[in-house]
Coordinates of C-alpha atoms and ligand atoms in Angstrom, one line a residue:
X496 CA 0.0 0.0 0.0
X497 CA 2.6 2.2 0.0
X498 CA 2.9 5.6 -1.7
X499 CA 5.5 7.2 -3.3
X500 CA 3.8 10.1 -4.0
X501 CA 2.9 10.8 -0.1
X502 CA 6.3 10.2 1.1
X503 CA 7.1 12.7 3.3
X504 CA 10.6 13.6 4.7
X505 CA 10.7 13.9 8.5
X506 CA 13.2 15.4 10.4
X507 CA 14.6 12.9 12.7
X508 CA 17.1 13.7 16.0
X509 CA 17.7 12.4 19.4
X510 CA 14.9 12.9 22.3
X511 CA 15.2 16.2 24.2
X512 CA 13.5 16.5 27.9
X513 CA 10.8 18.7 26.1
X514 CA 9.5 15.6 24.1
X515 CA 8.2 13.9 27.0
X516 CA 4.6 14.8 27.0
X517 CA 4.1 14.1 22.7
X518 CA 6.1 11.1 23.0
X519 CA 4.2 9.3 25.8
X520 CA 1.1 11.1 23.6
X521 CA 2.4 9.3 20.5
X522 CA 3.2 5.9 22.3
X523 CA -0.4 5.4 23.9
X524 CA -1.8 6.1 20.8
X525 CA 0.3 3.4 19.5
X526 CA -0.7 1.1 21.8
X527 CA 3.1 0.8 23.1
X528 CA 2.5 1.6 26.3
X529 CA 1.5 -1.9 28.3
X530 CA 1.0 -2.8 32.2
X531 CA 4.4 -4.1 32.0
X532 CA 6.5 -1.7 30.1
X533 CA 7.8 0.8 31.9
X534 CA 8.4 3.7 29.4
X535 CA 9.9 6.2 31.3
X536 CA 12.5 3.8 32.8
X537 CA 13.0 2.7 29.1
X538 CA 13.9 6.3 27.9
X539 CA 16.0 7.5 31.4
X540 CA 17.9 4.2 30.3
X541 CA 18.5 4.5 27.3
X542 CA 19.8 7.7 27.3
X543 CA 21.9 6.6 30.4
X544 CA 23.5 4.2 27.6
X545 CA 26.6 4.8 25.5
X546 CA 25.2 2.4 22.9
X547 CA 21.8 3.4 23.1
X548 CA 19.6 6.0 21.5
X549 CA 15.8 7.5 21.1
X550 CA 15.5 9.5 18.3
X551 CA 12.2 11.4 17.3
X552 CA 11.0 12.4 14.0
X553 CA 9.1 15.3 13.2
X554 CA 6.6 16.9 10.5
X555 CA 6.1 20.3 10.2
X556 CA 7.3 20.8 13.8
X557 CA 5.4 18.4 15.6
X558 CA 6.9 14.5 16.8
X559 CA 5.1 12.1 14.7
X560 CA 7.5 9.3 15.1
X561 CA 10.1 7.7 17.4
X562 CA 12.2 4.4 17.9
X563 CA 15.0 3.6 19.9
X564 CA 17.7 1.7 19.0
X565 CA 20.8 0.3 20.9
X566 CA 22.2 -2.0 23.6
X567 CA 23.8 -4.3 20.6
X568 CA 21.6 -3.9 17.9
X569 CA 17.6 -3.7 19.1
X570 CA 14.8 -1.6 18.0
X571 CA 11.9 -0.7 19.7
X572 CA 9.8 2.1 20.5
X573 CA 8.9 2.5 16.6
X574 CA 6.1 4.6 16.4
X575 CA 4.3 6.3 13.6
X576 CA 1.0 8.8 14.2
X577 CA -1.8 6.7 13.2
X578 CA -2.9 9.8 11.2
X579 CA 0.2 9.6 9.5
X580 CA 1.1 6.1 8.3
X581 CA 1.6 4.3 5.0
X582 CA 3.7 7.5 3.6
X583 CA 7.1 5.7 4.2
X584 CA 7.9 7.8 7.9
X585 CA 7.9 4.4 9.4
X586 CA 10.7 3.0 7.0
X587 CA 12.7 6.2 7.4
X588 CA 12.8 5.9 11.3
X589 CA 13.9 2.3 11.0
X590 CA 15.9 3.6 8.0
X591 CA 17.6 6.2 10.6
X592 CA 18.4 3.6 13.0
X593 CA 20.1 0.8 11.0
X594 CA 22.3 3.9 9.8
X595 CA 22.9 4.9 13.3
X596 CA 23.7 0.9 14.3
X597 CA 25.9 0.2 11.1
X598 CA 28.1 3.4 12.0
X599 CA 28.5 1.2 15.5
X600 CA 30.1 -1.7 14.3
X601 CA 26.7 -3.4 14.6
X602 CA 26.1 -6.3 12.1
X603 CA 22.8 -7.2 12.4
X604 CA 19.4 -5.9 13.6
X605 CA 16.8 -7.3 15.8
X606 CA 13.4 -6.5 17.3
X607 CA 10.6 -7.9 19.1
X608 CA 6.9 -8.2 18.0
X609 CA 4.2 -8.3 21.0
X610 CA 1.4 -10.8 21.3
X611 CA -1.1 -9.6 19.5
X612 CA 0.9 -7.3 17.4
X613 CA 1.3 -9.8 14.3
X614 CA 0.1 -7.7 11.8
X615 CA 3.6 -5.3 12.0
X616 CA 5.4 -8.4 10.6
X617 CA 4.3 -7.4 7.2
X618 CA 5.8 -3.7 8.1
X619 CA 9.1 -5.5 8.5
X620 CA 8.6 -7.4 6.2
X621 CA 8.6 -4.7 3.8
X622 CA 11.6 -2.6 5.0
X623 CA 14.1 -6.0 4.9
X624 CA 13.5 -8.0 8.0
X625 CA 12.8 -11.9 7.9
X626 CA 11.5 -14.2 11.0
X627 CA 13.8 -15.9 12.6
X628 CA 12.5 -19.0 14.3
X629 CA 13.7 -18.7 17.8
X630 CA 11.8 -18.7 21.5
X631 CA 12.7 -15.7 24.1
X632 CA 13.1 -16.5 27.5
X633 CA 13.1 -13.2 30.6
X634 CA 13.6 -12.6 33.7
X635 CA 12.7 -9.3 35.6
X636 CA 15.4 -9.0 38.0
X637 CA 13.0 -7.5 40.7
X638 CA 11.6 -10.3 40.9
X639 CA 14.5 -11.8 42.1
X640 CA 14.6 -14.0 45.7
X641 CA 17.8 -14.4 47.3
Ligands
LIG1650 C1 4.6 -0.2 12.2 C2 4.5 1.3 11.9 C3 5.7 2.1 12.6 C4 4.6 1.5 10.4 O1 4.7 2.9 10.1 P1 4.3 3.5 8.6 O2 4.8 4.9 8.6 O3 2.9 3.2 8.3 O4 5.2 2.5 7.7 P2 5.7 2.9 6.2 O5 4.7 3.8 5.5 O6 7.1 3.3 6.2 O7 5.6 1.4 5.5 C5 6.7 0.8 4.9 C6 6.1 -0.5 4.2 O8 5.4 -1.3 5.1 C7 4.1 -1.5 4.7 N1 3.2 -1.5 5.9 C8 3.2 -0.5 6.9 N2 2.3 -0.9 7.9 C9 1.9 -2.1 7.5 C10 0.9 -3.0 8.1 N3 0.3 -2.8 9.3 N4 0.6 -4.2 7.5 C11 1.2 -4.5 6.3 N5 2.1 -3.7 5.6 C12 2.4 -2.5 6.3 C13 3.8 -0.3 3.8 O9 2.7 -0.6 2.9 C14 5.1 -0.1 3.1 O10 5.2 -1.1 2.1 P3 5.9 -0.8 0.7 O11 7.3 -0.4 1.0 O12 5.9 -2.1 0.0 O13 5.1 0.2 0.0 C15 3.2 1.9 12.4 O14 2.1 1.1 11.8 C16 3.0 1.9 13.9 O15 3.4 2.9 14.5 N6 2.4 0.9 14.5 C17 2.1 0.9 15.9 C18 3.3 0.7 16.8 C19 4.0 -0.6 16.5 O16 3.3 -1.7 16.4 N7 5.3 -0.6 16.4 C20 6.1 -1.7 16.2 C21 6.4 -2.5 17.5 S1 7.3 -4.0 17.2

């Protein structure tokens, strides 16, 4: 479905303080934010990490899109204004990332698609990625006895 026509170039740099409010805006409307995540602990650490980055993207002045990208070569955090979607800003965020990764050293890229979030395979799909057949396994350390 995707448009050539309607792409739109986005202006994309790392998260300031001031993007706090659109970005938690942008990530409930995006369904990103879950009982168990934890966003502002995701973003305090990330930009805590030497290896780690959020990086916004805006249209006309306003953030329309984010992902963060790091810790060895994850993304997550890709979000795109449902107002906004199938005119490539999705593909330039991930685009923005890989760019940032390669410059790393990193060789390879990996994500993470939520229960109930299948549908965003065919997103990655699109820009490059392929399923890998493996399980994940977690821990949250808080949880931790002894
Ligand atoms: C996933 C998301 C970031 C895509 O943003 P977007 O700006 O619409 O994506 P793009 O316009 O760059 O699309 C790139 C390609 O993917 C395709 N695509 C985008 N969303 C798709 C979908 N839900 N299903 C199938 N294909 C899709 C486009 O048609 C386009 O294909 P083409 O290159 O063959 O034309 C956006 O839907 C979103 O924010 N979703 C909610 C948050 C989320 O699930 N994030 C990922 C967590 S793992």
């Amino acid at each position: 479905m995707g448009n050539d026509a309607v792409t739109a170039e986005l202006a994309i740099r790392p998260y300031e303080d001031a993007d706090s409010d659109a970005v938690r805006t942008l990530w409930n409307a995006c369904r990103l934010i879950v009982p168990h995540s934890d966003p502002a602990t995701d973003i305090t650490f990330c930009r805590a990490a030497a290896d780690a980055e959020l990086f916004v993207g805006s249209e006309g002045g306003r953030l329309v899109a984010t992902v963060m990208t790091g810790h060895g070569g994850w993304l997550y955090y890709l979000a795109v204004d449902p107002a906004l979607r199938y005119r490539g800003l999705g593909g330039q965020m991930v685009a923005h990332a890989e760019t940032w990764l390669g410059a790393r050293g990193v060789a390879k890229v990996n994500l993470m698609i939520r229960d109930g979030n299948t549908d965003v395979a065919e997103f990655y799909e699109a820009v490059g990625y392929t399923c890998e057949p493996r399980g994940v396994m977690s821990r949250v350390l808080a949880d931790k006895q002894g």
